[in-house]
mmCIF file of C-alpha atoms in Angstrom:
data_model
loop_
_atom_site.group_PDB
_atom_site.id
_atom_site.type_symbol
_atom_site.label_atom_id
_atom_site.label_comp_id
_atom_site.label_asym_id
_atom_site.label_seq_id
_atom_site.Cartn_x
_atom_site.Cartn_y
_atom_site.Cartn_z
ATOM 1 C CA UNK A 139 -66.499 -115.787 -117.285
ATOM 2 C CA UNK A 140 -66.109 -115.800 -113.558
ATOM 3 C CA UNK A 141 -64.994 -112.200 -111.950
ATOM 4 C CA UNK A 142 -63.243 -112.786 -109.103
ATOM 5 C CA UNK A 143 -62.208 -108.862 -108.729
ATOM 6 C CA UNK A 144 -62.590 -108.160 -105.095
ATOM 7 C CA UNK A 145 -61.093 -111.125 -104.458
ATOM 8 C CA UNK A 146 -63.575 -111.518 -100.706
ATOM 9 C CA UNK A 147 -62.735 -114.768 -98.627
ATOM 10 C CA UNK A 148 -63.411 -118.020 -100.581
ATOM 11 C CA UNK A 149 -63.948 -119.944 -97.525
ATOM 12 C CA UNK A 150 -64.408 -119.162 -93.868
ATOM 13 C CA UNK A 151 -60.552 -119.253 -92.001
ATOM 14 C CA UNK A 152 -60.009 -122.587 -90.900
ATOM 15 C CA UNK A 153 -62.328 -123.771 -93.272
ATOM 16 C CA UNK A 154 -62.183 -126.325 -95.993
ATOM 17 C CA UNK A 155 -59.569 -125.471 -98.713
ATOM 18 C CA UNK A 156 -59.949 -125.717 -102.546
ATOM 19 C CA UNK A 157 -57.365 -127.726 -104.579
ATOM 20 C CA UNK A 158 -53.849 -127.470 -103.920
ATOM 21 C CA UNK A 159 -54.831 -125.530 -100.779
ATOM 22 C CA UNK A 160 -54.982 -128.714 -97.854
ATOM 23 C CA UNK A 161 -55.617 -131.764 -97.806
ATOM 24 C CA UNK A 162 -59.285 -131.781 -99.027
ATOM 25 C CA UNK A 163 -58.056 -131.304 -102.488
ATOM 26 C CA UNK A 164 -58.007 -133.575 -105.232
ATOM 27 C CA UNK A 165 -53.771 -134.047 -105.027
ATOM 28 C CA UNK A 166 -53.859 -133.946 -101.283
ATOM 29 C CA UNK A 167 -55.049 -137.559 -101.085
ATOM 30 C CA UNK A 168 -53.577 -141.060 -101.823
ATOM 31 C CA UNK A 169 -54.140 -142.299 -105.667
ATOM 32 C CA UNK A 170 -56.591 -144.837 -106.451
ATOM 33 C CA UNK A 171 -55.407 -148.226 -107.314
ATOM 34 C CA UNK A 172 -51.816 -150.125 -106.570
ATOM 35 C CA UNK A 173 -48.970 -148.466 -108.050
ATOM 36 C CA UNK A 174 -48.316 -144.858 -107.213
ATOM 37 C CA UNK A 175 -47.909 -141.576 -109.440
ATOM 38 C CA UNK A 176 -46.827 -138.465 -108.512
ATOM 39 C CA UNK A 177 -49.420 -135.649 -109.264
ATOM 40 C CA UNK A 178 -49.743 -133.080 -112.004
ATOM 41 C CA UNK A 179 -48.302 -130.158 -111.780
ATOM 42 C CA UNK A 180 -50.774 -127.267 -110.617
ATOM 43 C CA UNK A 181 -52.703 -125.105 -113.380
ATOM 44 C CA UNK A 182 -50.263 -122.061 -114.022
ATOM 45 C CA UNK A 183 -52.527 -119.183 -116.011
ATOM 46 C CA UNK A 184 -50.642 -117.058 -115.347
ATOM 47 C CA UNK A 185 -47.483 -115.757 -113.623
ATOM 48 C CA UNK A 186 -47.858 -118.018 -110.672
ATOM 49 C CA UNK A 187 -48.856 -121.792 -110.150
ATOM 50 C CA UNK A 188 -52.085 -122.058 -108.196
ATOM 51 C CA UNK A 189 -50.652 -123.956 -105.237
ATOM 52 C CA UNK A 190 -48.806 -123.037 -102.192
ATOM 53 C CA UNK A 191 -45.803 -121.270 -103.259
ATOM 54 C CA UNK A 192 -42.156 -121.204 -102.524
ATOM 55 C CA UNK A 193 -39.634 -118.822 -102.009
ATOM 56 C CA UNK A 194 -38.696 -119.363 -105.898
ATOM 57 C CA UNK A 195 -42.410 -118.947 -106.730
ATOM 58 C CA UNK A 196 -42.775 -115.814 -104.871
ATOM 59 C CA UNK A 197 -39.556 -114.129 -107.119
ATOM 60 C CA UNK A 198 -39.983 -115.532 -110.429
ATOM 61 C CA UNK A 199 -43.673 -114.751 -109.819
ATOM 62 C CA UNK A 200 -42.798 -110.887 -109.403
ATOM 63 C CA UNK A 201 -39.905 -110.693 -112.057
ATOM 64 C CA UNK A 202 -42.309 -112.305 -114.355
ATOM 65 C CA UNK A 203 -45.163 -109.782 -113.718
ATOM 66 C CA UNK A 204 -42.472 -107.174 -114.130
ATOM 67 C CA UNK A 205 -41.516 -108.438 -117.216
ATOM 68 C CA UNK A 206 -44.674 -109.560 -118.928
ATOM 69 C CA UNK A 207 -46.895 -106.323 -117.746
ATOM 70 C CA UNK A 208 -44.061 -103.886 -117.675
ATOM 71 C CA UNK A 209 -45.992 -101.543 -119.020
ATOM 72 C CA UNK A 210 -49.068 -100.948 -117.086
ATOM 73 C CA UNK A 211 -46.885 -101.491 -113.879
ATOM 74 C CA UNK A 212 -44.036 -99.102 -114.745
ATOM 75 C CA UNK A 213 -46.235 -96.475 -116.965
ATOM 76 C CA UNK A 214 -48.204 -95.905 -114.016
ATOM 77 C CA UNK A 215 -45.623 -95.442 -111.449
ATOM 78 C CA UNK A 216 -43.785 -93.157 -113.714
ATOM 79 C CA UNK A 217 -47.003 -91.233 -114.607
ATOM 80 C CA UNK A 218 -47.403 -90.967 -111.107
ATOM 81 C CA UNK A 219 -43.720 -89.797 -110.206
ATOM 82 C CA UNK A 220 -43.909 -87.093 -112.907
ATOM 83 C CA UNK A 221 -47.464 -85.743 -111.592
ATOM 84 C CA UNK A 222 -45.371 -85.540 -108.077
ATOM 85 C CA UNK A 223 -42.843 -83.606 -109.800
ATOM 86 C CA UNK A 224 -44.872 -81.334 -112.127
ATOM 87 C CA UNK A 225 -47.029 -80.377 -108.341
ATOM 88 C CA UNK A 226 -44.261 -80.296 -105.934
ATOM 89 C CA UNK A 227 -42.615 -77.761 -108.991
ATOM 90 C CA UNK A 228 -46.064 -75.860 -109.149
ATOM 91 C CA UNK A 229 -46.155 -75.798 -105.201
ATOM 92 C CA UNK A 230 -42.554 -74.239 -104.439
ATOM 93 C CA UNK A 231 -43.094 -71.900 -107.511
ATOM 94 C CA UNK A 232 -46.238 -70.048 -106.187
ATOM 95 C CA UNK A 233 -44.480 -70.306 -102.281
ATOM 96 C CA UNK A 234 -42.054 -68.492 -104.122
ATOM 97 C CA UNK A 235 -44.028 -65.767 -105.821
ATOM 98 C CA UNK A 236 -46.017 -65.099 -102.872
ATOM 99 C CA UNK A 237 -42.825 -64.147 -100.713
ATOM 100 C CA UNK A 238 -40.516 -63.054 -103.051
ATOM 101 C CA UNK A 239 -40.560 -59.592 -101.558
ATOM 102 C CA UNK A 240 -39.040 -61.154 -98.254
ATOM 103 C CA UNK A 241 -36.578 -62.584 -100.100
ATOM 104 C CA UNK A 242 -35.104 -59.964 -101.895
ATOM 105 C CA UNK A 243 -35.516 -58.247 -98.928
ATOM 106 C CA UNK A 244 -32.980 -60.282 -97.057
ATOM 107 C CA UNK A 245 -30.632 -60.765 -99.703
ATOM 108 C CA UNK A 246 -29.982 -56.994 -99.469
ATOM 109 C CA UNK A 247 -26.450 -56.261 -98.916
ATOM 110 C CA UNK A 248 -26.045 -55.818 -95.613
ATOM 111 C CA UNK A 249 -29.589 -57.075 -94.623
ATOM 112 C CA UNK A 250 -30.112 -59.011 -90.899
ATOM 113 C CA UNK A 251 -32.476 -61.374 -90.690
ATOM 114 C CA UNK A 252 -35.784 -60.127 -89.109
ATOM 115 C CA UNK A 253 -39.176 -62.260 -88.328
ATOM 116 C CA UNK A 254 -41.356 -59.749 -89.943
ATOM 117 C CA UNK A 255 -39.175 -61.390 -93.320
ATOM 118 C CA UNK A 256 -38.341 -65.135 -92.177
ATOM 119 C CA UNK A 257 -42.130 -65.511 -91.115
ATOM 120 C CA UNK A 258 -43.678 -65.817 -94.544
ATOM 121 C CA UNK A 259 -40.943 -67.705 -95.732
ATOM 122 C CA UNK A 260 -40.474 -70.277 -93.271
ATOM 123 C CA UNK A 261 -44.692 -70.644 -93.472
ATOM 124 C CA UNK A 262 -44.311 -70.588 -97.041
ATOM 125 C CA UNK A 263 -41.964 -73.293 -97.603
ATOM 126 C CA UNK A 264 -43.224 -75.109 -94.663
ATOM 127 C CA UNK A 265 -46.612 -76.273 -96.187
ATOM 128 C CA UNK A 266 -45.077 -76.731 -99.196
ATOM 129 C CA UNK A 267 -43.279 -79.545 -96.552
ATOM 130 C CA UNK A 268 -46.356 -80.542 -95.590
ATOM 131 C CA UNK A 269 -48.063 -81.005 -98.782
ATOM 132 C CA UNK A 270 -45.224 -82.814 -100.612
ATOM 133 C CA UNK A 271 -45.353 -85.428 -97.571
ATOM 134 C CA UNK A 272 -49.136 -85.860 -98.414
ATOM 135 C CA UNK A 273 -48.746 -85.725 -102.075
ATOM 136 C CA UNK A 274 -45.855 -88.613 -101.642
ATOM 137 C CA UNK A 275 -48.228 -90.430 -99.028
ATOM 138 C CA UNK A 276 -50.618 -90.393 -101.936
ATOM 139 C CA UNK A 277 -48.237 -91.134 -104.597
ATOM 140 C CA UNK A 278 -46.763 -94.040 -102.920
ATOM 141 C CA UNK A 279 -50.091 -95.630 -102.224
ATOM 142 C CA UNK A 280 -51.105 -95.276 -105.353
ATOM 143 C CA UNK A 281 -48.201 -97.034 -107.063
ATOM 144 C CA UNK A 282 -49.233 -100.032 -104.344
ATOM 145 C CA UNK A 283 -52.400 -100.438 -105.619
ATOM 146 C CA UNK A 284 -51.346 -100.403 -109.159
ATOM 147 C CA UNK A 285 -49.153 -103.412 -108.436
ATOM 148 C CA UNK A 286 -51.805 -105.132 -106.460
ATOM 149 C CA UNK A 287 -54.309 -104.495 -109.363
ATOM 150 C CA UNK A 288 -51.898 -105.191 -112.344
ATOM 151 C CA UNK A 289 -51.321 -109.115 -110.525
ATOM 152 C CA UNK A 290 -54.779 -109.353 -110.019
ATOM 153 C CA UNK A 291 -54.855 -110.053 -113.881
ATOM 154 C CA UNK A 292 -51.589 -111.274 -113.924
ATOM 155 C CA UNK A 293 -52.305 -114.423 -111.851
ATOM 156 C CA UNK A 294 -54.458 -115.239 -114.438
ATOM 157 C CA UNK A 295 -52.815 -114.572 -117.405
ATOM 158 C CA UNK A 296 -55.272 -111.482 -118.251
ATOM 159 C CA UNK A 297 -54.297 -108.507 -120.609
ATOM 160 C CA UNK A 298 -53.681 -105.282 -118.290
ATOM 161 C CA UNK A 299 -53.863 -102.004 -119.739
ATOM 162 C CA UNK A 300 -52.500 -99.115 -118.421
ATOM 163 C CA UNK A 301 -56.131 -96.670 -118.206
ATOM 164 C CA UNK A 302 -57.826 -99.986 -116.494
ATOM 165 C CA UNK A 303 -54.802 -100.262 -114.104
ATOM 166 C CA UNK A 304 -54.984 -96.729 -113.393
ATOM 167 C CA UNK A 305 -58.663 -96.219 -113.008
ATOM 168 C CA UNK A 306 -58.545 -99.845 -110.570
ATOM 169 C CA UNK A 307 -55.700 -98.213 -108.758
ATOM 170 C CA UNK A 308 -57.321 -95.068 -108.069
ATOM 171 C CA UNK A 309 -60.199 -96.093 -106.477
ATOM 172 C CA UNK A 310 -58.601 -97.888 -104.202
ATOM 173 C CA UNK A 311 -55.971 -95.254 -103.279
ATOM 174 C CA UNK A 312 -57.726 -93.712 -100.376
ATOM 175 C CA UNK A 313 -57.999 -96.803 -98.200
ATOM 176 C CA UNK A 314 -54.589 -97.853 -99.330
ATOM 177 C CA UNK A 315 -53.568 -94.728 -98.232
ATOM 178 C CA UNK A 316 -54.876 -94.999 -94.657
ATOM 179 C CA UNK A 317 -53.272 -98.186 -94.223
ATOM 180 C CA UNK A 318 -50.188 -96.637 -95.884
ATOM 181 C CA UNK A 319 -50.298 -94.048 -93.513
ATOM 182 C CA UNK A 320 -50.274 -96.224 -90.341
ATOM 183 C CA UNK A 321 -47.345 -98.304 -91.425
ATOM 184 C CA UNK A 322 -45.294 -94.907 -91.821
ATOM 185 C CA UNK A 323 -46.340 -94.462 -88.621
ATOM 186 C CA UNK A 324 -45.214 -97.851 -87.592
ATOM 187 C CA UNK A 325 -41.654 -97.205 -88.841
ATOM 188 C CA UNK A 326 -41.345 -93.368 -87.606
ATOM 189 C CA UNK A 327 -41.294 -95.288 -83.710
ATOM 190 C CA UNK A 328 -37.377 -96.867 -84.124
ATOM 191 C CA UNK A 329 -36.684 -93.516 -85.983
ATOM 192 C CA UNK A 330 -38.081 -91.388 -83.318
ATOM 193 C CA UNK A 331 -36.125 -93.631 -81.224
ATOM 194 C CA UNK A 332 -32.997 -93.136 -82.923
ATOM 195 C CA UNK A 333 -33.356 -89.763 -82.853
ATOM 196 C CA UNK A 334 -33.827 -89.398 -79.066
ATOM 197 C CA UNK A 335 -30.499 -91.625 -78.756
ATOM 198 C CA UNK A 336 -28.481 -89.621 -80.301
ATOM 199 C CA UNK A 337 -30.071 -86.580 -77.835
ATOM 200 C CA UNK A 338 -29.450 -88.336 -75.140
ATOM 201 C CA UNK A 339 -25.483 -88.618 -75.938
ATOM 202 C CA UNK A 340 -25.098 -84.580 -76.412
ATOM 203 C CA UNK A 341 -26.806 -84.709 -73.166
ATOM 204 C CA UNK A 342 -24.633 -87.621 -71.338
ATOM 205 C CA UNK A 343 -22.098 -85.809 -72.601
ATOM 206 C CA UNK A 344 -22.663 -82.355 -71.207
ATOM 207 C CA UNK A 345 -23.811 -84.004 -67.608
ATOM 208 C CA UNK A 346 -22.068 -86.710 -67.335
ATOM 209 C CA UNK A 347 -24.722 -88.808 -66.798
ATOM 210 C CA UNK A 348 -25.124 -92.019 -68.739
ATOM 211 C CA UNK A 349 -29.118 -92.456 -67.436
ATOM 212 C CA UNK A 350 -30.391 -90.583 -70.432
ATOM 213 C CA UNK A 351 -28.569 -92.716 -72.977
ATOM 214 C CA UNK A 352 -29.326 -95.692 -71.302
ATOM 215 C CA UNK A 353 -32.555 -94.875 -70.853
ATOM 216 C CA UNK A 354 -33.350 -94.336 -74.252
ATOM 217 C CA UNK A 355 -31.087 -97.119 -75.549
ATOM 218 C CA UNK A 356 -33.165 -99.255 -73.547
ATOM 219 C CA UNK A 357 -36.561 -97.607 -75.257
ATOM 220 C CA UNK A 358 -34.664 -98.443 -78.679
ATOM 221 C CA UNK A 359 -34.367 -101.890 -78.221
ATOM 222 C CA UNK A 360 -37.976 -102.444 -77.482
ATOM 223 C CA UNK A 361 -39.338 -99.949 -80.152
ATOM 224 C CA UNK A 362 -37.122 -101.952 -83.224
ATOM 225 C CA UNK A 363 -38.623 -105.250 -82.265
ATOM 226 C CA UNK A 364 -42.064 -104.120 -81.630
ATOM 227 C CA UNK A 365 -42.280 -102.010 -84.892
ATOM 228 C CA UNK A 366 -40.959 -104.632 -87.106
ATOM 229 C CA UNK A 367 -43.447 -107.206 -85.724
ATOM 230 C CA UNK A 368 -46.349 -104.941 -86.055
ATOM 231 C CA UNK A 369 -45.191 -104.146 -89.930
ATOM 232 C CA UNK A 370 -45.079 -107.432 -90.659
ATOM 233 C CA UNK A 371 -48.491 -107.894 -88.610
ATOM 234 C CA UNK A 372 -49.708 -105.178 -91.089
ATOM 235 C CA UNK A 373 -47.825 -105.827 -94.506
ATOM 236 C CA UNK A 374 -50.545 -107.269 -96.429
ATOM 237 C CA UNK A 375 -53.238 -104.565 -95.271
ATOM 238 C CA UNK A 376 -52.598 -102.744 -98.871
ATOM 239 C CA UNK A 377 -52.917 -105.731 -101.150
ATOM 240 C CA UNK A 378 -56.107 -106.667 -99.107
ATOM 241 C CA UNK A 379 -57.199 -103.046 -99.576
ATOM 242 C CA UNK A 380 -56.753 -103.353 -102.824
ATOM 243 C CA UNK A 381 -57.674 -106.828 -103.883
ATOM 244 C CA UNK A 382 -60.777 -106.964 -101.668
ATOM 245 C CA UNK A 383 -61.636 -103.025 -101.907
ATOM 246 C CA UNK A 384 -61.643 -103.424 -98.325
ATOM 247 C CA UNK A 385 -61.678 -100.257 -95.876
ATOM 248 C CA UNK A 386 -58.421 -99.793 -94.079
ATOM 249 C CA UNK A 387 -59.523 -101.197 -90.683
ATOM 250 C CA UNK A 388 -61.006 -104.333 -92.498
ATOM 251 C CA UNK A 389 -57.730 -104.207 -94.465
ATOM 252 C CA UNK A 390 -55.681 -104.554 -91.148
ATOM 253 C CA UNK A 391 -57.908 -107.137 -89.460
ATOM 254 C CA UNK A 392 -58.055 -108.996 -93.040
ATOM 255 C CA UNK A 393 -53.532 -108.608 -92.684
ATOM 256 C CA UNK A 394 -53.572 -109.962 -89.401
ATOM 257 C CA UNK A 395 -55.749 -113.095 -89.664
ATOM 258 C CA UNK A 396 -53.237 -114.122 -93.051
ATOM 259 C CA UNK A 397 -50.193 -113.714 -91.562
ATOM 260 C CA UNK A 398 -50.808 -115.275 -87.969
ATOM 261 C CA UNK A 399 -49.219 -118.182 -88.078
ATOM 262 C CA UNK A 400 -47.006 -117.458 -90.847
ATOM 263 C CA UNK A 401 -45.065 -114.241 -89.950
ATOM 264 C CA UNK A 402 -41.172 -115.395 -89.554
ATOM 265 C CA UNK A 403 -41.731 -116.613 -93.307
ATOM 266 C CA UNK A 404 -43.511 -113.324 -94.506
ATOM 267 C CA UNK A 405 -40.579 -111.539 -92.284
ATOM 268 C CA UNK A 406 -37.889 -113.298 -94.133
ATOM 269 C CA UNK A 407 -39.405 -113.650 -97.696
ATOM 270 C CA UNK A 408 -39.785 -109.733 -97.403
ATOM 271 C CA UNK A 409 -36.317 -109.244 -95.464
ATOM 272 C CA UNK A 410 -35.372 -111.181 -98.478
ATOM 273 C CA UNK A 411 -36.572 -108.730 -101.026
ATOM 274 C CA UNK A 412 -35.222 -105.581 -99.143
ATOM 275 C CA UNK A 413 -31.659 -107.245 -99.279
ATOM 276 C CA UNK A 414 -32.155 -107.560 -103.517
ATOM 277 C CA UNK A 415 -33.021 -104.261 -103.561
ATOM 278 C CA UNK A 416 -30.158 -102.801 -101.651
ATOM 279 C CA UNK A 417 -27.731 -104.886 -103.533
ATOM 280 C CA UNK A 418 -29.090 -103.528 -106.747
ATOM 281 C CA UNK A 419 -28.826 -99.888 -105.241
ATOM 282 C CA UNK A 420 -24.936 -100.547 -104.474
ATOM 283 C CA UNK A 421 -24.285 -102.053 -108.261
ATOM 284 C CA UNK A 422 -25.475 -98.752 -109.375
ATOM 285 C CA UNK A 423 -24.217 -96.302 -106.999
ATOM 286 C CA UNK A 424 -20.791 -97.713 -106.649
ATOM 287 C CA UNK A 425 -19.693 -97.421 -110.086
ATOM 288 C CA UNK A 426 -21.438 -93.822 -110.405
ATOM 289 C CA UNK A 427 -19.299 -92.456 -107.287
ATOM 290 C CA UNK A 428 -15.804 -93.846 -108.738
ATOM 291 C CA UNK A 429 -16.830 -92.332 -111.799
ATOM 292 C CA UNK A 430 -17.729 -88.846 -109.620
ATOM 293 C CA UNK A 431 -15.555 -86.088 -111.884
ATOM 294 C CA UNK A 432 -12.288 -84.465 -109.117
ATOM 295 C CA UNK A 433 -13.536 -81.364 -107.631
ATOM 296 C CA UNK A 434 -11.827 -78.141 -108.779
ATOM 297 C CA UNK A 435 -8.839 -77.061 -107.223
ATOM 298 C CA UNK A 436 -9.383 -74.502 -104.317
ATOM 299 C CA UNK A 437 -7.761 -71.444 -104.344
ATOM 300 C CA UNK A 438 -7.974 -69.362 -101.033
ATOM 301 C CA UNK A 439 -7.396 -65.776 -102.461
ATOM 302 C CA UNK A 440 -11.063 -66.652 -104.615
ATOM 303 C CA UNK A 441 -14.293 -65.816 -102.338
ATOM 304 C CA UNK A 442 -16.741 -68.165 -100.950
ATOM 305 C CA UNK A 443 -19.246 -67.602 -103.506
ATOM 306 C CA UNK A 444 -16.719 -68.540 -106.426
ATOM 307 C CA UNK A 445 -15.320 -71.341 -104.448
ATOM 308 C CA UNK A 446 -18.801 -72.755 -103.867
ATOM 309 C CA UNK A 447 -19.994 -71.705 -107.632
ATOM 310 C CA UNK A 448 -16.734 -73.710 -108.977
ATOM 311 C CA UNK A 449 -17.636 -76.904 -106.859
ATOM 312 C CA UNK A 450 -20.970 -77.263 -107.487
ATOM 313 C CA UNK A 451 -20.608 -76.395 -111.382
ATOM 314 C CA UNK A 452 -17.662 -79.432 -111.293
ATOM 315 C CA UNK A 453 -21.067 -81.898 -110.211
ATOM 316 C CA UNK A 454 -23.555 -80.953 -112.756
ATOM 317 C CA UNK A 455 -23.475 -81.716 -116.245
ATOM 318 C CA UNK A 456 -23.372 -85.420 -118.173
ATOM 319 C CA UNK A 457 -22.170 -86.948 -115.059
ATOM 320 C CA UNK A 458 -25.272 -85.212 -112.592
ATOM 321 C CA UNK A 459 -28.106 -86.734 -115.833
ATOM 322 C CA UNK A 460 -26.670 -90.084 -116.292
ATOM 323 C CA UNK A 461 -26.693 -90.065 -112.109
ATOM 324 C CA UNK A 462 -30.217 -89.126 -111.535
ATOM 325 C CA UNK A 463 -31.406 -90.981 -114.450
ATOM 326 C CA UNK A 464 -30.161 -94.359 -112.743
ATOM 327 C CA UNK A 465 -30.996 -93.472 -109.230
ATOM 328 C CA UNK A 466 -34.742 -92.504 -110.247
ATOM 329 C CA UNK A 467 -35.004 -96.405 -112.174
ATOM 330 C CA UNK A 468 -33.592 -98.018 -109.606
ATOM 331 C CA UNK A 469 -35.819 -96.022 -107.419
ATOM 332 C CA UNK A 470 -38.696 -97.031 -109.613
ATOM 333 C CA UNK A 471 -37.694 -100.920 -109.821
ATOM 334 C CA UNK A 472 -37.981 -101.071 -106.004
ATOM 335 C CA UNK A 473 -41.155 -99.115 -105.590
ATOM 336 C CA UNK A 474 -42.831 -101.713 -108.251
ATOM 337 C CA UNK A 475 -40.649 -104.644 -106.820
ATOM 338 C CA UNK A 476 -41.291 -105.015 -103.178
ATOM 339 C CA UNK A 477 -45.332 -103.906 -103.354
ATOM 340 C CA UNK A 478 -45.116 -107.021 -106.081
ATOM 341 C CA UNK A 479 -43.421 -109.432 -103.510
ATOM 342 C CA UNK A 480 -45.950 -108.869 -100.682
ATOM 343 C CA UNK A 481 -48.814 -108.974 -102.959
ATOM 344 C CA UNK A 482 -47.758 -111.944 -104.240
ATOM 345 C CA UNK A 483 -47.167 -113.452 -100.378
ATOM 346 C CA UNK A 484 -50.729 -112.486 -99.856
ATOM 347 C CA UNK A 485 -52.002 -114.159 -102.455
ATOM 348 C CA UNK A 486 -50.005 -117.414 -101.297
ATOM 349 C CA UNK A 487 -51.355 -116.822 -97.889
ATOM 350 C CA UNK A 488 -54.668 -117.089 -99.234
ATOM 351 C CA UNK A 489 -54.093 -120.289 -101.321
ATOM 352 C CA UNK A 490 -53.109 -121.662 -97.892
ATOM 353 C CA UNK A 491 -55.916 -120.682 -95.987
ATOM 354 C CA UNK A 492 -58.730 -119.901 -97.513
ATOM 355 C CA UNK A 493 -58.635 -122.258 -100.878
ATOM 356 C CA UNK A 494 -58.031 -119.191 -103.220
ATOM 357 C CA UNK A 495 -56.254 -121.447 -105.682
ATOM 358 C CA UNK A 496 -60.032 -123.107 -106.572
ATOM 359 C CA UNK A 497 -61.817 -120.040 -107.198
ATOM 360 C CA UNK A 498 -58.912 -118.772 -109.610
ATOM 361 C CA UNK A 499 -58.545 -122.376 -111.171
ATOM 362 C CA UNK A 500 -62.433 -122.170 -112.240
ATOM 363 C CA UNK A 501 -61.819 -118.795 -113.362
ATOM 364 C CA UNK A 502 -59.157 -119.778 -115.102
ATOM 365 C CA UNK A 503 -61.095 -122.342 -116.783
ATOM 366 C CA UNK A 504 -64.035 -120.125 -118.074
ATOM 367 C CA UNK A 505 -61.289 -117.851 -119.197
ATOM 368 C CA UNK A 506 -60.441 -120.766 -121.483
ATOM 369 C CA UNK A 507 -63.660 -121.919 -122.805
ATOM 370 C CA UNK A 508 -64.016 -117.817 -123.356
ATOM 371 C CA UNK A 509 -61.775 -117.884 -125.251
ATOM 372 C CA UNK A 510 -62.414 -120.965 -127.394
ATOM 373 C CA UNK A 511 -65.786 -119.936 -128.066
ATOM 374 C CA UNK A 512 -64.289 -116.620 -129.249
ATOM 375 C CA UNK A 513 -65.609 -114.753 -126.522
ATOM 376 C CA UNK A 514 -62.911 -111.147 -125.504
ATOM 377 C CA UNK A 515 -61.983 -111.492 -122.274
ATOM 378 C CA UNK A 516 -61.908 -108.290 -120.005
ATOM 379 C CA UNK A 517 -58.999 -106.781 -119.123
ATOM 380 C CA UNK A 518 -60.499 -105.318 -115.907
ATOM 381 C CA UNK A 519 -63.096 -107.280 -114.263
ATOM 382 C CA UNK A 520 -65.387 -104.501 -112.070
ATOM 383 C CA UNK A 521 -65.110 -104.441 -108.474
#
């Protein structure tokens, strides 16, 4: 059986492509003989047709690897999510214990707030901050190479268990993570942006000046276009991390050389996705805020601890479950959906390109005879 884990350049860019990939291949030319035939369809193993694919492709692709390997894909990321949970828990516990004096200490009757108290806490608490951004970092790659390694079988129509997608996924999670990483980076620069516009009103406000907030507005509309075309630039840098077990530099370079040439349809097949994914967010949050219970009824002779008590009390129970059970699946959907999409784009990239579709066709093949001859066929090719 052929392993094509790793999944390295099948031909040189620019080169020769396999079958379906240019016009070198066997359906790219005209048919022998007088009459005309149109030609077979392209070998589908698996969740996707080895050929160029098409906006249809590209979905039904990832709704069927959603569907068919649900488990591998979704146990992980929720394996993942509830190891977030069970550290960030641990984490803000122990912060807790270790300045517990200085809060009991300021929540004294009477007590003012002093440094020698708000220190610990506030240095507590804060790398708690820091480590839950790290620990998400982490997570988040994580769950992007699990995606990237459960469609590596699922292109071929491979079995995918959850301990071989895990153990794939997390040796790739470091580089994923540095390419991760610099694409959070990529998206803090409209944010930052955003931020420093609305400083700049306070501040046209207060001098009556409008050159700060034009300024900046100014910044802000060459930040949004620049970040967006370097995230694009860089979107397939985890699947190539992860399907090549390439470094994360190599990953990037790898990104850029697929999508030049190609990124106003990766921009708009992903644009594409993030619109699904929002629409599916407002089918379930709508509903759940109509059917938000009526806040108690305020009385003002009650203090501000039993007015606030009352209030939040009226948003817990049934209503606060059955709100963050649906928020944390649709949350999960999307964090297995749109990883899935660009995967799936860079494996089409490669089809184009580079002539991936022969290599997996052969595979493919041997997978067959495999299994004729009775032969198992491995659920996790090694890397």
């Amino acid at each position: 059986m052929s392993d094509t884990s790793g999944w390295g350049p099948q031909a040189p860019y620019g080169g020769q492509p396999g079958p379906y990939g240019g016009p070198q291949g066997p359906y790219g030319g005209p048919p022998p003989g007088w009459g005309w035939a149109p030609p077979p369809p392209p070998p589908k193993p698996g969740v996707l047709p080895l050929a160029p694919l098409g906006v249809d492709h590209v979905l039904g692709g990832t709704f069927a690897t959603m569907r068919r390997y649900a488990k591998p894909l979704f146990g992980t990321a929720v394996a993942a999510y509830g190891l977030l949970a069970v550290v960030m828990a641990t984490a803000a516990a122990l912060a807790y214990l270790s300045v517990r004096e200085h809060f009991q200490a300021l929540s004294e009757t009477d007590a003012t707030f002093s440094w020698d108290h708000g220190r610990p806490i506030l240095i507590a608490f804060g790398a708690v901050w820091l480590m839950s951004m790290l620990a998400t970092l982490a997570v988040n790659s994580f769950i992007q190479a699990s995606c990237a390694a459960t469609l590596h079988e699922a292109v071929l129509g491979r079995p995918a268990t959850f301990a071989a997608v895990w153990r794939r996924a997390w040796s790739r999670t470091p580089s994923v993570m540095g390419v991760t990483l610099l694409l959070a980076f990529i998206l803090m620069l409209p944010l930052g942006a955003c931020m420093l516009l609305f400083v700049s009103f306070f501040v046209t406000v207060m001098t009556q000046s409008a050159a700060p907030f034009g300024l900046v507005f100014l910044l802000l509309l060459v930040v949004t276009p620049l970040a967006a075309w370097l995230y694009v630039l860089f979107a397939f840098a985890p699947a190539a991390a992860s399907l090549e077990t390439a470094g994360p530099f190599q990953a990037l370079r790898r990104s850029v050389r697929l999508v030049r040439g190609a990124w106003w349809r990766t921009f708009g097949i992903s644009l594409l996705a993030g619109f699904i994914v929002g629409v599916v967010s407002l089918a379930v949050r709508i509903p759940l805020q109509f059917a938000a219970p009526d806040p108690p009824v305020v009385d003002p002779d009650d203090p501000t601890s039993a007015i606030l008590f009352d209030q939040l009390r009226s948003q817990f129970g049934l209503y606060a479950v059955f709100t963050l059970v649906a928020t944390f699946v649709t949350q999960l959907a999307a964090s297995v959906f749109l990883p899935l999409v660009t995967a799936v784009l860079y494996i089409d990239q490669r089809i184009r390109k580079e002539g991936l579709a022969q290599a997996l066709t052969q595979a493919a093949a041997e997978d067959e005879a495999d299994a004729r001859q009775g032969a198992p066929v491995s659920p996790s090719p090694s890397p």
